[in-house]
Structure formats: structure tokens, C-alpha cells
C-alpha positions as protocol buffer text, in pm:
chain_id: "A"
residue {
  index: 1
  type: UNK
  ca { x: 11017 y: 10062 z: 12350 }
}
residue {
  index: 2
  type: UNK
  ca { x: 11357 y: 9917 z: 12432 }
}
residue {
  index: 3
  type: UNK
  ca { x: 11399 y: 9814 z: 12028 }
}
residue {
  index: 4
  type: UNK
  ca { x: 11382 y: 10191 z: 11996 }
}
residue {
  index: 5
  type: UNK
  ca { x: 11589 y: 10285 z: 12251 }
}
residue {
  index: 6
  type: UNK
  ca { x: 11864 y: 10024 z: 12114 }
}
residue {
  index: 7
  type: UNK
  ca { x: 11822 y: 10191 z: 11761 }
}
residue {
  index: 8
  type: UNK
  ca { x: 11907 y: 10541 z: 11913 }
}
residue {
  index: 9
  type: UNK
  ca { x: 12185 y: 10432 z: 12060 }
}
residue {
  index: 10
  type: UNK
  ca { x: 12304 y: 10215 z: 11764 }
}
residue {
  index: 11
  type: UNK
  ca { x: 12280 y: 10518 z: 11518 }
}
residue {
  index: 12
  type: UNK
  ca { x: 12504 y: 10737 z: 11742 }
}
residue {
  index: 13
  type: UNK
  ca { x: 12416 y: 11107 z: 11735 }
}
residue {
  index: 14
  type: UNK
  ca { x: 12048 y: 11080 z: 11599 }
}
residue {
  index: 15
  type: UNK
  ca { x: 11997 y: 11317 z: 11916 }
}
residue {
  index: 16
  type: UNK
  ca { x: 12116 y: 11626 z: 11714 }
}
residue {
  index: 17
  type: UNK
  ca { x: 11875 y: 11571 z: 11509 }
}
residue {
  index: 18
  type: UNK
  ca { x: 11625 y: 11785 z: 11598 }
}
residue {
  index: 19
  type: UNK
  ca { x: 11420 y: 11920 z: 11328 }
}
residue {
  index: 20
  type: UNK
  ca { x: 11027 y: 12021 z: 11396 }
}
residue {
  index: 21
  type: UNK
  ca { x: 11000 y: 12171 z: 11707 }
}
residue {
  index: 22
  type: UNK
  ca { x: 11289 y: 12267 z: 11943 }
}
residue {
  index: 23
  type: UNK
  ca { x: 11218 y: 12265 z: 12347 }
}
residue {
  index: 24
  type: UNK
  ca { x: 11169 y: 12570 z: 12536 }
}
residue {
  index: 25
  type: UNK
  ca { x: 11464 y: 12777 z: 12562 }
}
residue {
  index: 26
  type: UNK
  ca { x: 11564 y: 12763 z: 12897 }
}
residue {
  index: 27
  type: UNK
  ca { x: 11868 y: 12924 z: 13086 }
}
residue {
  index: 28
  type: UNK
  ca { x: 12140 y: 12712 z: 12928 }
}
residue {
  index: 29
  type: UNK
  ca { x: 12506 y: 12758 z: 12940 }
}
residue {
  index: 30
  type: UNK
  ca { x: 12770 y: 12769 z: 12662 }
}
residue {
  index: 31
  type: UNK
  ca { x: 12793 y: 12418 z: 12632 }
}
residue {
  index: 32
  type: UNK
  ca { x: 12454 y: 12379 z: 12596 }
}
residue {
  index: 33
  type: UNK
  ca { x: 12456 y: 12614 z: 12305 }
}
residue {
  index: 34
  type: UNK
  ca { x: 12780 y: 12475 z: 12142 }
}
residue {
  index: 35
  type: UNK
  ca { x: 12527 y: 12152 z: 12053 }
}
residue {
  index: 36
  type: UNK
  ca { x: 12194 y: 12394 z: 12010 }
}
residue {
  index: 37
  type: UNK
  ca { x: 12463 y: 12537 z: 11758 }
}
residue {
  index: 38
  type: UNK
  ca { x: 12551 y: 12229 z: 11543 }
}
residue {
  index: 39
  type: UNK
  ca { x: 12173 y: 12091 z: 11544 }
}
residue {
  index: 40
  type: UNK
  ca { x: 12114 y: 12448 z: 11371 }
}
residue {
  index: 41
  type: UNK
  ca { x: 12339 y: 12417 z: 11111 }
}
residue {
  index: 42
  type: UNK
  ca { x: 12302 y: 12086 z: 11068 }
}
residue {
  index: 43
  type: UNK
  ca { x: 11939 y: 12142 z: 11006 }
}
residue {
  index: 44
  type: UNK
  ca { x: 11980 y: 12421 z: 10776 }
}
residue {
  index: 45
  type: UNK
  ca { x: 12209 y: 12217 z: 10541 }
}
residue {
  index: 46
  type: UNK
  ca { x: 11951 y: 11973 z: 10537 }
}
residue {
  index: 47
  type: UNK
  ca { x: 11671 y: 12187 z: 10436 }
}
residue {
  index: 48
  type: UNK
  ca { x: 11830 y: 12444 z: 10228 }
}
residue {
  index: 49
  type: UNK
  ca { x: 11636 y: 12382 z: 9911 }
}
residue {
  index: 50
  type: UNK
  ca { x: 11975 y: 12460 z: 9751 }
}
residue {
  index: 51
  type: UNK
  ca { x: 12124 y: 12097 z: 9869 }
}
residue {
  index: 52
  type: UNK
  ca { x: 11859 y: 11921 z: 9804 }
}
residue {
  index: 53
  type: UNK
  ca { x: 11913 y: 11864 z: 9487 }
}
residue {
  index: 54
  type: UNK
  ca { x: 12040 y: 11503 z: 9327 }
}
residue {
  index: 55
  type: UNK
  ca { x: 12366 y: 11708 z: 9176 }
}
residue {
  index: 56
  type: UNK
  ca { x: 12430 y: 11862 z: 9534 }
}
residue {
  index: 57
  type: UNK
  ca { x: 12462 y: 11512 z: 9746 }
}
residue {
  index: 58
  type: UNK
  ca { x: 12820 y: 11452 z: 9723 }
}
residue {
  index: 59
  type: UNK
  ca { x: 12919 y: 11849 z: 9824 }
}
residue {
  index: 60
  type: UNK
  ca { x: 12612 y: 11815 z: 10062 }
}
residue {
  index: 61
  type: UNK
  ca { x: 12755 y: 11502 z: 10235 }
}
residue {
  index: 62
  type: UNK
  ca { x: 13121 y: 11696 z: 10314 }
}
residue {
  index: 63
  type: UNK
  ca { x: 12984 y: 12000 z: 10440 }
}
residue {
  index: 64
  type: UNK
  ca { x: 12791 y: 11766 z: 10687 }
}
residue {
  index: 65
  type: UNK
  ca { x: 13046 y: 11636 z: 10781 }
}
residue {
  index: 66
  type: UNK
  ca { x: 13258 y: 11920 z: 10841 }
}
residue {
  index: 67
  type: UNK
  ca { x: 12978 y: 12078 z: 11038 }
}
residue {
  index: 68
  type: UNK
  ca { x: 13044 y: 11745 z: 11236 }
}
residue {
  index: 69
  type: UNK
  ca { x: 13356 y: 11718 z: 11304 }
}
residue {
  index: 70
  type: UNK
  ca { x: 13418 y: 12063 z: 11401 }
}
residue {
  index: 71
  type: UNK
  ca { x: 13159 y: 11970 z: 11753 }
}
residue {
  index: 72
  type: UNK
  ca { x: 13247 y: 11613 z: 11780 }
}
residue {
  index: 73
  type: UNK
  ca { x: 13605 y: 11606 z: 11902 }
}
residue {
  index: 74
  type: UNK
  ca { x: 13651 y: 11246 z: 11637 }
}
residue {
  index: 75
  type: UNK
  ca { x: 14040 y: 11185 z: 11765 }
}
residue {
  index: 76
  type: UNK
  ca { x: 13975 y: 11204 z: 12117 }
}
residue {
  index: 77
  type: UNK
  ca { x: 13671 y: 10963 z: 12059 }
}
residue {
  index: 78
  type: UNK
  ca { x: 13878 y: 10746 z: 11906 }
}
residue {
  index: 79
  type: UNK
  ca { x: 14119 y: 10737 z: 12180 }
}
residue {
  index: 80
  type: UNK
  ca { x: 13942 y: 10672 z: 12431 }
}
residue {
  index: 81
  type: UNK
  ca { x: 13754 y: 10407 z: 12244 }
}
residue {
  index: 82
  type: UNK
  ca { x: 14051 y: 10221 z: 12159 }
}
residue {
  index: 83
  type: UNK
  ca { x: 14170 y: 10243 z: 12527 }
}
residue {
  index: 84
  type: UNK
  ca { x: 14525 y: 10143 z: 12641 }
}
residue {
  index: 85
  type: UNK
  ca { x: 14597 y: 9986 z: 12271 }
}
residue {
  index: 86
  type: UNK
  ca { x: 14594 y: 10351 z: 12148 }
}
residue {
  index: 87
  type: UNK
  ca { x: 14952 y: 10464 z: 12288 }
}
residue {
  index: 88
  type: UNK
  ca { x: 15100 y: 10088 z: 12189 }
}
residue {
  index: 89
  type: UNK
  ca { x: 15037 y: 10204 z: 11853 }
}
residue {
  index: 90
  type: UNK
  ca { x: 15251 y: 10455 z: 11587 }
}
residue {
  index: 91
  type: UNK
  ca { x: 15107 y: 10807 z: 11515 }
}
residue {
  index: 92
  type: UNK
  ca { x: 15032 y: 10674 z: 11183 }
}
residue {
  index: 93
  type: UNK
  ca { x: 14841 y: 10372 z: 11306 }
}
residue {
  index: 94
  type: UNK
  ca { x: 14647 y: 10611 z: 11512 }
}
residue {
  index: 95
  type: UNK
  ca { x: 14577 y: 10834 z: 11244 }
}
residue {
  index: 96
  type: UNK
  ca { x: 14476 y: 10531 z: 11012 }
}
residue {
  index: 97
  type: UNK
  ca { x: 14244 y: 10445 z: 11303 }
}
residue {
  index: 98
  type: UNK
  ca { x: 14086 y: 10755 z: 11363 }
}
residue {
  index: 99
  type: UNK
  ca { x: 14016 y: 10837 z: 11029 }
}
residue {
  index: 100
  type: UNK
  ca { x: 13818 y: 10507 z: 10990 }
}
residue {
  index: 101
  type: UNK
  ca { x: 13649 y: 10613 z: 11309 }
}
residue {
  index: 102
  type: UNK
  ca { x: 13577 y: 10952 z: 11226 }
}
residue {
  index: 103
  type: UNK
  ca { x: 13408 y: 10766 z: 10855 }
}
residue {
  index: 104
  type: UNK
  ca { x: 13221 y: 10510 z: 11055 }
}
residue {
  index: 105
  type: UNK
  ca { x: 13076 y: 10795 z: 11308 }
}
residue {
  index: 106
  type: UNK
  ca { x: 12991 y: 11061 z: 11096 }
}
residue {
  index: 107
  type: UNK
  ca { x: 12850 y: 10918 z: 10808 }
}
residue {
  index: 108
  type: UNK
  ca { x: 12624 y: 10708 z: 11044 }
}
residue {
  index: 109
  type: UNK
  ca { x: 12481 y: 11034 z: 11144 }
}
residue {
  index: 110
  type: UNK
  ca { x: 12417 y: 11177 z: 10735 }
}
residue {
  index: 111
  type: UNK
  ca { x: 12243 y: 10885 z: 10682 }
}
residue {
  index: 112
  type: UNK
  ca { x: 12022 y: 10963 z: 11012 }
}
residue {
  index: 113
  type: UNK
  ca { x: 12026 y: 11299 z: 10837 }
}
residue {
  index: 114
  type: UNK
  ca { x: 11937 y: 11214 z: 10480 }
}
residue {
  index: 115
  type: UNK
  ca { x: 11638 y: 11000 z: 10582 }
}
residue {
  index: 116
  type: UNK
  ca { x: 11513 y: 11253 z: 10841 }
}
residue {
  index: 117
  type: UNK
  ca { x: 11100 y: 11280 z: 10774 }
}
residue {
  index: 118
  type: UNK
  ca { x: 11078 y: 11543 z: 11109 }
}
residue {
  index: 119
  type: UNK
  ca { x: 10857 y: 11516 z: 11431 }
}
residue {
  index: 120
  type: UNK
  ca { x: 11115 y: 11493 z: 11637 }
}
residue {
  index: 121
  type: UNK
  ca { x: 11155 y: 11763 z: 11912 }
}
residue {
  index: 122
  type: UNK
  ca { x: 11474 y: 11778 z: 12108 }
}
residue {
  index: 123
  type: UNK
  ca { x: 11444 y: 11970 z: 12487 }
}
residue {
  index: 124
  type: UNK
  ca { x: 11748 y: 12117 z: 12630 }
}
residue {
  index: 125
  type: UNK
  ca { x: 11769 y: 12021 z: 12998 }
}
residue {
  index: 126
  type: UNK
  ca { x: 12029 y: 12110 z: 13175 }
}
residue {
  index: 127
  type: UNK
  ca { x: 12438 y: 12095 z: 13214 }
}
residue {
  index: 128
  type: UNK
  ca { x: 12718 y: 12030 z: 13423 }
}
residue {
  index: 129
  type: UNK
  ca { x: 13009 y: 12204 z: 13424 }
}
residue {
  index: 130
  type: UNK
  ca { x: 13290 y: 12072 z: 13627 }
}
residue {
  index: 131
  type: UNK
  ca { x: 13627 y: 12258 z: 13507 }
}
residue {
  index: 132
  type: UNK
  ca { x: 13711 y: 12197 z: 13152 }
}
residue {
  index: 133
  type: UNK
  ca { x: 13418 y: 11903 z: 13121 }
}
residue {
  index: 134
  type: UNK
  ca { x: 13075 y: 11944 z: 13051 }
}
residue {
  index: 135
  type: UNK
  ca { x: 12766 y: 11705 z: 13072 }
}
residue {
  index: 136
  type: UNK
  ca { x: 12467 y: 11853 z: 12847 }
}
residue {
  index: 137
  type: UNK
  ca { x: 12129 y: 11636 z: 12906 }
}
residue {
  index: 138
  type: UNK
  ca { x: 11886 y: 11655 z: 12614 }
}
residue {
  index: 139
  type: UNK
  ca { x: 11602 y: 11446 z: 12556 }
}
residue {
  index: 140
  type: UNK
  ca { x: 11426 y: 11319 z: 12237 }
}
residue {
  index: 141
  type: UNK
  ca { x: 11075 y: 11286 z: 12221 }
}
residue {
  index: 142
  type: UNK
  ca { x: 10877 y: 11177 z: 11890 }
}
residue {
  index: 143
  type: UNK
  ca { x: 10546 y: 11217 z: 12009 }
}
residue {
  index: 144
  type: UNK
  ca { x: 10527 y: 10835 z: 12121 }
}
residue {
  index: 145
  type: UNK
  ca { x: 10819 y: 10814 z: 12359 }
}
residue {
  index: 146
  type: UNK
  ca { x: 11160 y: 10963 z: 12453 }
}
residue {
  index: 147
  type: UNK
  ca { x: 11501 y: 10903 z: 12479 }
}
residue {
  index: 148
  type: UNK
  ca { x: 11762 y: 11070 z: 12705 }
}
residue {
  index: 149
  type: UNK
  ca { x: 12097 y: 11143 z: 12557 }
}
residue {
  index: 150
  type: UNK
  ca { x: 12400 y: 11298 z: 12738 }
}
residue {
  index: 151
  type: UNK
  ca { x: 12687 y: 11483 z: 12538 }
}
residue {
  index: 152
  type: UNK
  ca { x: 12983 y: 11456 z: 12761 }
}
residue {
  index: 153
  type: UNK
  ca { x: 13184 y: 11751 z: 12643 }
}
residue {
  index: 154
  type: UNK
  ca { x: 13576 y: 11877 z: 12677 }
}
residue {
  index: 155
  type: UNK
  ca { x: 13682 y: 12273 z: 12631 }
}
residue {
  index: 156
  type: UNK
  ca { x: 13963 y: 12228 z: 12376 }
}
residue {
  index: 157
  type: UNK
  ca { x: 14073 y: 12485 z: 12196 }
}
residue {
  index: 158
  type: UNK
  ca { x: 13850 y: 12728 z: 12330 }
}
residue {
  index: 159
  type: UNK
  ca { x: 13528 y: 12560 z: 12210 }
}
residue {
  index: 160
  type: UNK
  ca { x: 13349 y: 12268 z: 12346 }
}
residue {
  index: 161
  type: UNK
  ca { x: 13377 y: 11935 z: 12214 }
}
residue {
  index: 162
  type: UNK
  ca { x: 13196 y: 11626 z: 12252 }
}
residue {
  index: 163
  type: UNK
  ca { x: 13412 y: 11330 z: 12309 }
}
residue {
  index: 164
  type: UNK
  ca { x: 13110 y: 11098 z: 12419 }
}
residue {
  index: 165
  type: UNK
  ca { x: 12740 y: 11007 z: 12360 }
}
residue {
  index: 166
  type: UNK
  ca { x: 12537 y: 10848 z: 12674 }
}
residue {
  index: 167
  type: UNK
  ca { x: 12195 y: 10732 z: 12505 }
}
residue {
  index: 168
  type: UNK
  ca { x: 12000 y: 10604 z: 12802 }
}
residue {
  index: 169
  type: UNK
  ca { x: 12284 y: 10550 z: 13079 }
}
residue {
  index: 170
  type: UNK
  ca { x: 12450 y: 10378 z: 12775 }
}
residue {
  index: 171
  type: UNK
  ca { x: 12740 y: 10522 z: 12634 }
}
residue {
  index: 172
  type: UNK
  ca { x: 12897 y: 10546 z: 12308 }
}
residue {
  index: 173
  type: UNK
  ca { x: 13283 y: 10503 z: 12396 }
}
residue {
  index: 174
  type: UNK
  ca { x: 13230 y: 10226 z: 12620 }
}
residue {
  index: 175
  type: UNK
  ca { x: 13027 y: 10045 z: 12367 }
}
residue {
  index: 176
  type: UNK
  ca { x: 13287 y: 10018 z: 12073 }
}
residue {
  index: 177
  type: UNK
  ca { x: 13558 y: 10008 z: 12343 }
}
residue {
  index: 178
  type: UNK
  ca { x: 13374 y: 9660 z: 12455 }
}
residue {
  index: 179
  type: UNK
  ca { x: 13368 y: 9595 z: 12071 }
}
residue {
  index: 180
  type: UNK
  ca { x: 13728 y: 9677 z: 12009 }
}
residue {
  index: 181
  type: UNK
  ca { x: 13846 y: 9485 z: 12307 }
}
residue {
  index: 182
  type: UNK
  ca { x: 13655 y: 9173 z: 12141 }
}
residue {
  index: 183
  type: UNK
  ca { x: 13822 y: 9191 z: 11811 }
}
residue {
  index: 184
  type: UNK
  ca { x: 14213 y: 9232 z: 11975 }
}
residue {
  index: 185
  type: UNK
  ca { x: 14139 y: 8961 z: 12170 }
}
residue {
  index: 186
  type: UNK
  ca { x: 14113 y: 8707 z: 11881 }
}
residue {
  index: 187
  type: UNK
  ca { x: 14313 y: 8894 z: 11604 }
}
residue {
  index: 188
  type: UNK
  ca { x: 14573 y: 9157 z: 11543 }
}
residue {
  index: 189
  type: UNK
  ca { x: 14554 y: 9548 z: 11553 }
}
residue {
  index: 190
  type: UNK
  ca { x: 14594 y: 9564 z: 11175 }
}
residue {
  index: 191
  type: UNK
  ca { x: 14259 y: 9297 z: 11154 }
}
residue {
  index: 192
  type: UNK
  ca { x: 14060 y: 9572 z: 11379 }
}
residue {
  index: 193
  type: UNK
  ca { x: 14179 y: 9845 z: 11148 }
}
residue {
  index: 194
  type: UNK
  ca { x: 14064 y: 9616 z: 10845 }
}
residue {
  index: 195
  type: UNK
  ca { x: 13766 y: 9526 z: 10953 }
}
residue {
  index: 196
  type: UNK
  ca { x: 13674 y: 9915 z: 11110 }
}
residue {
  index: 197
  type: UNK
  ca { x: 13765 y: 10077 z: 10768 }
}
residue {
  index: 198
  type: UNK
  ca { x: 13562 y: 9861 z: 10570 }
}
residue {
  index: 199
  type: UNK
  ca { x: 13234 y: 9874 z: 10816 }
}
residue {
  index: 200
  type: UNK
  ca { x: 13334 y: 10280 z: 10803 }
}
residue {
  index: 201
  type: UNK
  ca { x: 13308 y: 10204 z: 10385 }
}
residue {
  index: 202
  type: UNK
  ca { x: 12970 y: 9975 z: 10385 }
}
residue {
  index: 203
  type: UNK
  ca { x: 12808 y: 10297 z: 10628 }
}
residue {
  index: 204
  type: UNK
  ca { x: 12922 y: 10533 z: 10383 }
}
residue {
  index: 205
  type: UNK
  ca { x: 12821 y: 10359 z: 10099 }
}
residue {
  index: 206
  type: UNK
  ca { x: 12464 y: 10300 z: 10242 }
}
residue {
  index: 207
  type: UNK
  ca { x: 12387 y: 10714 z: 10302 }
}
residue {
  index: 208
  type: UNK
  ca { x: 12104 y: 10726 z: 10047 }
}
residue {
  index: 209
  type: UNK
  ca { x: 12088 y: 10877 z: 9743 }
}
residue {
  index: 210
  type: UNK
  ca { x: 11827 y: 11145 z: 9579 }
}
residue {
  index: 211
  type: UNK
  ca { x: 11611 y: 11105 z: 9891 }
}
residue {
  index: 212
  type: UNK
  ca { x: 11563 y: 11468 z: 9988 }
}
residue {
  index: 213
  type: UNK
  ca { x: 11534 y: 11536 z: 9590 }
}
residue {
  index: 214
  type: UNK
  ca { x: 11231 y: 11315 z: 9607 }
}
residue {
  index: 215
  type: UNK
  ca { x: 11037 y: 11446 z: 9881 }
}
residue {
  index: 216
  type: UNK
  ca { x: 11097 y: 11759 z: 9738 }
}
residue {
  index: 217
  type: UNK
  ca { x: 10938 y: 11749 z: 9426 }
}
């Protein structure tokens, strides 16, 4: 149970995958919705007979990912992940970072998305609101077991964001900020860059191909 646990929280945002059945809806606020309205979407993409084809993947892939990134608030992740290196470093640097981030992040979740078989229900518990922050509990459940997961949200712009991911008390932030912290401690800023760009590139790379085209014939 705990190897499962660990997976959930290793694959980042597998929580929005909901797929199957959704929970009950109960009263929920707009927070609550804001994810509701991404795991929709999401979903859609992925089962729109339309992208499923082989030809469709690449196309497929970026309109995942922009369905992403406008809920999941990638910069401010990034900044609090790098911690107090991020304002010792140049707007491009930061940039450089966050893009690597963003790669490493999102594409984690497509290939969550790409290998997705269903079963998996996702029940809206509650949120928090406290000001301009919002805590939305969740929980998984695959039929065998269940997994809490916490979006820790932030109005910006007029729409919530989620700048964290709390799978089972642990959260995501922390975790690569523990991770980060590592890495400067033996090498430079430019190795942590390096070596976050190219595990963004091996995630990316490793989104399968033709999988949905071949459950679907």
C-alpha cells in the first residue's frame, strides 16, 4: 500500500485524473470547481476519438499541456521549489528554470494521461478558503485503496491556481525543494539547470506513443 502511495506522489498530479466515475457532487466552492474543471477537459481530450489517433499525438500532447498550465500556476511552483536560490538568480535563469520545470511537471502528468486504462474515481471533499488561498481535498480511490491529495491553490489573476500538490501529508514543493537543495549543495546552479532540463527531456521523451490508437481499434 505505501509502494502505491509513493507512486502517486512520484507521478505528481495523477489525482486529476479522474476518468470512470466522479464522486458525488457535493456543495463545493469555486476552487473546488476550478480543478473539477481541468479533470473535465483533461478527460475529454483524452477520449475524444478525434485525438486518438497515431497522427494526432504530437497536437494532442500541447493541447494537454496547455489545458495544464492554464490551472497549475508552473512559475510560482517553480519558485517556491527553488526557494531562496530563486531571487539570487537573473530573470533569464529563472525563466530557463521554470521552463524545465514546467517540461518535467507536465509531461509527467500526459504520460499518467496517455497510459490511463480508467477505474479510478476521484471524490470532491471539501475546501478551505482563507483570503486569496485555497486548500481543495480530493481523494483517489481505485477500488482497492485510496489516496488523499490536497491542491493548495492561489487566486491570481482572477482564477485559481494551484501552486502545490500534498499527496498523503506529502507535498510536492517541499519534495523537489529537498531535491534541489541536494544538488546546490554539491554543484553549481547551472549543474541543477543541466541536470533538471535533461530529466524534463528523458520524461518527455518517455510519454508513449500510439497507445490510445491501440486500445482503440
Amino acid at each position: 500500500m505505501q509502494r502505491y502511495k509513493t507512486l502517486w506522489a512520484a507521478i505528481l498530479i495523477g489525482g486529476l485524473v479522474g476518468g470512470g466515475e466522479f464522486g458525488a457532487r457535493a456543495a463545493v466552492g469555486r476552487a473546488t470547481e476550478a480543478v473539477r474543471k481541468t479533470v473535465d477537459e483533461a478527460m475529454r481530450i483524452r477520449e475524444e476519438s478525434e485525438w486518438k489517433r497515431a497522427e494526432k499525438k504530437e497536437e494532442r500532447r500541447k493541447l494537454l499541456e496547455q489545458t495544464i498550465a492554464q490551472r497549475f500556476n508552473f512559475l510560482e511552483m517553480s519558485r517556491r521549489a527553488l526557494g531562496a536560490e530563486w531571487n539570487k538568480r537573473t530573470p533569464e535563469e529563472q525563466k530557463d528554470f521554470a521552463a524545465s520545470f514546467q517540461t518535467l511537471l507536465a509531461n509527467t502528468y500526459l504520460g499518467r494521461i496517455e497510459t490511463y486504462s480508467g477505474g479510478e474515481k476521484v471524490q470532491y471533499l471539501k475546501e478551505i478558503v482563507d483570503g486569496e488561498y485555497a486548500d481543495v481535498y480530493t481523494k483517489l480511490d481505485n477500488g482497492k485503496m485510496t489516496v488523499d491529495i490536497m491542491y493548495k491553490m492561489e487566486m491570481a489573476s482572477g482564477d485559481w491556481r494551484v501552486y502545490d500538490v500534498v499527496v498523503e501529508g506529502t507535498g510536492l514543493v517541499q519534495n523537489y525543494r529537498e531535491q534541489f537543495k541536494r544538488i546546490l549543495r554539491k554543484d553549481s546552479f547551472a549543474e541543477l539547470t543541466k541536470q533538471l532540463r535533461e530529466k524534463a527531456e528523458h520524461v518527455k521523451a518517455a510519454v508513449p506513443a500510439g497507445a490510445d490508437s491501440a486500445r482503440s481499434r
